[in-house]
Amino acid sequence: MALTDHRAQVDEMIADYRRSRQRLSEVGDELAAIEETVGDERGTVSVTVGSGGALRRLWLSEQAYRTHRPEELGRLILRLSGTATERVAERTDAVLATVLPSGSDPAAFRAEVTSPPVTGVSVSGGPGRADNGSETSPAEPEQEESPEPRSWLRDVGAAERSR
């Protein structure tokens, strides 16, 4: 094979690589831009979910607080978010299908590359209250409060006490 034949093959491989890289960049942009907005039948609540199922926007009308009890509103938001997330997944699969090998399952691929969904999400009447409004026992035993200032970043007094 002549040197020019090899050079032509290398040039074609480089061109293929650049096209593939460009297409993957476009797919990444398409995936990042996917959003689905779902609203309730009354027009009082809407949620927008983006790529990967991330909640991007939550809109509540003034009427939402008058129409729904707090726990109903919470369940409605979760239901709408679930519907929007399913639609985002369908659109994601359609985009992935354009770049995966023929016969591949985009949903299986998506499941492999995304983290598992959050489980155990519930809606309650507020901290320390069950859905029916009755008192619940705290998840952890209460600890005696220290007079030293605390922060969610670190225990402010710990460094001084250990010296």
Tab-separated table of C-alpha atoms in Angstrom:
chain	number	residue	atom	x	y	z
A	1	MET	CA	0.000	0.000	0.000
A	2	ALA	CA	1.357	3.392	-0.900
A	3	LEU	CA	2.039	6.155	1.578
A	4	THR	CA	-0.728	8.241	0.036
A	5	ASP	CA	-3.237	5.419	0.688
A	6	HIS	CA	-2.316	5.404	4.391
A	7	ARG	CA	-2.493	9.156	4.559
A	8	ALA	CA	-5.981	9.087	3.006
A	9	GLN	CA	-7.082	6.456	5.536
A	10	VAL	CA	-5.686	8.473	8.440
A	11	ASP	CA	-7.341	11.629	7.128
A	12	GLU	CA	-10.686	9.797	6.872
A	13	MET	CA	-10.297	8.386	10.396
A	14	ILE	CA	-9.566	11.864	11.748
A	15	ALA	CA	-12.586	13.256	9.904
A	16	ASP	CA	-14.776	10.452	11.310
A	17	TYR	CA	-13.456	11.162	14.800
A	18	ARG	CA	-14.231	14.885	14.473
A	19	ARG	CA	-17.769	14.147	13.209
A	20	SER	CA	-18.363	11.728	16.070
A	21	ARG	CA	-17.040	14.210	18.600
A	22	GLN	CA	-19.220	16.965	17.160
A	23	ARG	CA	-22.305	14.714	17.234
A	24	LEU	CA	-21.638	13.701	20.848
A	25	SER	CA	-21.305	17.358	21.788
A	26	GLU	CA	-24.643	18.077	20.086
A	27	VAL	CA	-26.263	15.137	21.886
A	28	GLY	CA	-24.927	16.415	25.202
A	29	ASP	CA	-26.431	19.814	24.485
A	30	GLU	CA	-29.751	18.222	23.465
A	31	LEU	CA	-29.858	16.138	26.638
A	32	ALA	CA	-29.029	19.109	28.860
A	33	ALA	CA	-31.822	21.151	27.249
A	34	ILE	CA	-34.578	18.583	27.777
A	35	GLU	CA	-37.357	19.907	30.004
A	36	GLU	CA	-40.938	18.889	30.594
A	37	THR	CA	-43.531	21.011	32.351
A	38	VAL	CA	-46.649	19.385	33.759
A	39	GLY	CA	-49.520	21.189	35.441
A	40	ASP	CA	-52.549	20.089	37.371
A	41	GLU	CA	-56.087	20.090	35.970
A	42	ARG	CA	-57.061	23.243	37.889
A	43	GLY	CA	-54.056	25.252	36.748
A	44	THR	CA	-52.916	25.866	40.309
A	45	VAL	CA	-49.598	23.953	40.266
A	46	SER	CA	-46.965	23.224	37.656
A	47	VAL	CA	-43.562	21.612	37.813
A	48	THR	CA	-40.724	21.644	35.328
A	49	VAL	CA	-38.314	18.739	35.363
A	50	GLY	CA	-35.097	18.736	33.422
A	51	SER	CA	-32.436	16.329	32.338
A	52	GLY	CA	-31.847	13.517	34.778
A	53	GLY	CA	-35.156	14.212	36.526
A	54	ALA	CA	-33.949	17.366	38.275
A	55	LEU	CA	-36.732	19.656	39.461
A	56	ARG	CA	-36.014	22.986	37.763
A	57	ARG	CA	-39.126	24.994	38.560
A	58	LEU	CA	-42.132	24.738	40.826
A	59	TRP	CA	-44.995	27.165	40.348
A	60	LEU	CA	-47.870	27.513	42.791
A	61	SER	CA	-50.734	29.917	42.212
A	62	GLU	CA	-52.204	31.874	45.108
A	63	GLN	CA	-55.236	29.619	44.725
A	64	ALA	CA	-53.142	26.475	45.292
A	65	TYR	CA	-52.990	27.149	49.020
A	66	ARG	CA	-56.764	27.605	49.212
A	67	THR	CA	-57.609	24.662	46.948
A	68	HIS	CA	-55.319	22.004	48.432
A	69	ARG	CA	-54.536	20.992	51.998
A	70	PRO	CA	-50.755	20.894	52.602
A	71	GLU	CA	-50.436	17.099	52.338
A	72	GLU	CA	-52.616	17.065	49.187
A	73	LEU	CA	-50.442	19.779	47.688
A	74	GLY	CA	-47.326	17.764	48.472
A	75	ARG	CA	-48.748	14.614	46.878
A	76	LEU	CA	-49.835	16.632	43.824
A	77	ILE	CA	-46.333	18.056	43.405
A	78	LEU	CA	-44.829	14.563	43.661
A	79	ARG	CA	-47.333	13.167	41.132
A	80	LEU	CA	-46.710	15.983	38.641
A	81	SER	CA	-42.937	15.616	39.101
A	82	GLY	CA	-43.204	11.893	38.418
A	83	THR	CA	-45.160	12.468	35.215
A	84	ALA	CA	-42.692	15.104	34.031
A	85	THR	CA	-39.763	12.823	34.893
A	86	GLU	CA	-41.274	9.992	32.828
A	87	ARG	CA	-41.635	12.335	29.848
A	88	VAL	CA	-38.046	13.539	30.244
A	89	ALA	CA	-36.893	9.895	30.277
A	90	GLU	CA	-38.814	9.162	27.062
A	91	ARG	CA	-37.288	12.183	25.317
A	92	THR	CA	-33.835	11.266	26.639
A	93	ASP	CA	-34.193	7.756	25.257
A	94	ALA	CA	-35.184	9.157	21.849
A	95	VAL	CA	-32.041	11.314	21.735
A	96	LEU	CA	-29.803	8.472	22.948
A	97	ALA	CA	-31.235	6.142	20.304
A	98	THR	CA	-29.714	8.378	17.625
A	99	VAL	CA	-26.164	7.663	18.799
A	100	LEU	CA	-26.325	4.168	20.287
A	101	PRO	CA	-25.625	1.109	18.164
A	102	SER	CA	-28.609	-0.388	16.369
A	103	GLY	CA	-30.573	-2.727	18.612
A	104	SER	CA	-29.377	-1.050	21.827
A	105	ASP	CA	-31.849	-0.251	24.576
A	106	PRO	CA	-31.616	3.472	25.396
A	107	ALA	CA	-33.546	2.994	28.664
A	108	ALA	CA	-31.084	0.346	29.842
A	109	PHE	CA	-28.166	2.583	28.895
A	110	ARG	CA	-29.764	5.545	30.712
A	111	ALA	CA	-30.352	3.384	33.787
A	112	GLU	CA	-26.681	2.373	33.840
A	113	VAL	CA	-25.346	5.921	33.661
A	114	THR	CA	-27.775	7.643	36.023
A	115	SER	CA	-27.982	7.310	39.748
A	116	PRO	CA	-30.882	5.405	41.251
A	117	PRO	CA	-34.020	7.403	42.020
A	118	VAL	CA	-34.591	8.834	45.468
A	119	THR	CA	-36.724	6.459	47.494
A	120	GLY	CA	-38.681	6.916	50.650
A	121	VAL	CA	-39.993	10.351	49.729
A	122	SER	CA	-43.115	11.164	51.661
A	123	VAL	CA	-45.302	14.114	52.340
A	124	SER	CA	-46.305	14.887	55.884
A	125	GLY	CA	-48.118	17.593	57.771
A	126	GLY	CA	-44.787	19.089	58.785
A	127	PRO	CA	-41.825	18.197	60.974
A	128	GLY	CA	-42.832	15.832	63.755
A	129	ARG	CA	-46.308	15.281	62.335
A	130	ALA	CA	-47.821	12.362	60.457
A	131	ASP	CA	-50.069	12.867	57.425
A	132	ASN	CA	-53.074	12.921	59.732
A	133	GLY	CA	-51.582	15.735	61.814
A	134	SER	CA	-50.864	13.597	64.895
A	135	GLU	CA	-47.540	13.848	66.666
A	136	THR	CA	-44.853	11.385	65.641
A	137	SER	CA	-41.757	10.349	67.487
A	138	PRO	CA	-38.547	11.909	66.229
A	139	ALA	CA	-36.257	9.755	64.101
A	140	GLU	CA	-33.330	10.341	66.454
A	141	PRO	CA	-33.354	10.849	70.199
A	142	GLU	CA	-33.098	14.458	71.200
A	143	GLN	CA	-29.671	15.514	72.306
A	144	GLU	CA	-29.004	18.066	74.977
A	145	GLU	CA	-28.165	21.419	73.431
A	146	SER	CA	-24.668	22.680	74.103
A	147	PRO	CA	-24.294	26.352	75.037
A	148	GLU	CA	-21.494	26.567	72.478
A	149	PRO	CA	-22.430	27.943	69.045
A	150	ARG	CA	-22.869	25.324	66.320
A	151	SER	CA	-22.921	25.524	62.580
A	152	TRP	CA	-23.984	23.121	59.853
A	153	LEU	CA	-20.432	23.540	58.525
A	154	ARG	CA	-18.604	22.536	61.687
A	155	ASP	CA	-18.809	22.523	65.441
A	156	VAL	CA	-17.474	25.988	66.239
A	157	GLY	CA	-16.414	25.177	69.789
A	158	ALA	CA	-14.805	21.790	69.033
A	159	ALA	CA	-11.443	23.196	67.925
A	160	GLU	CA	-11.140	25.396	70.994
A	161	ARG	CA	-12.085	22.547	73.387
A	162	SER	CA	-9.478	20.189	71.914
A	163	ARG	CA	-6.575	22.592	72.427
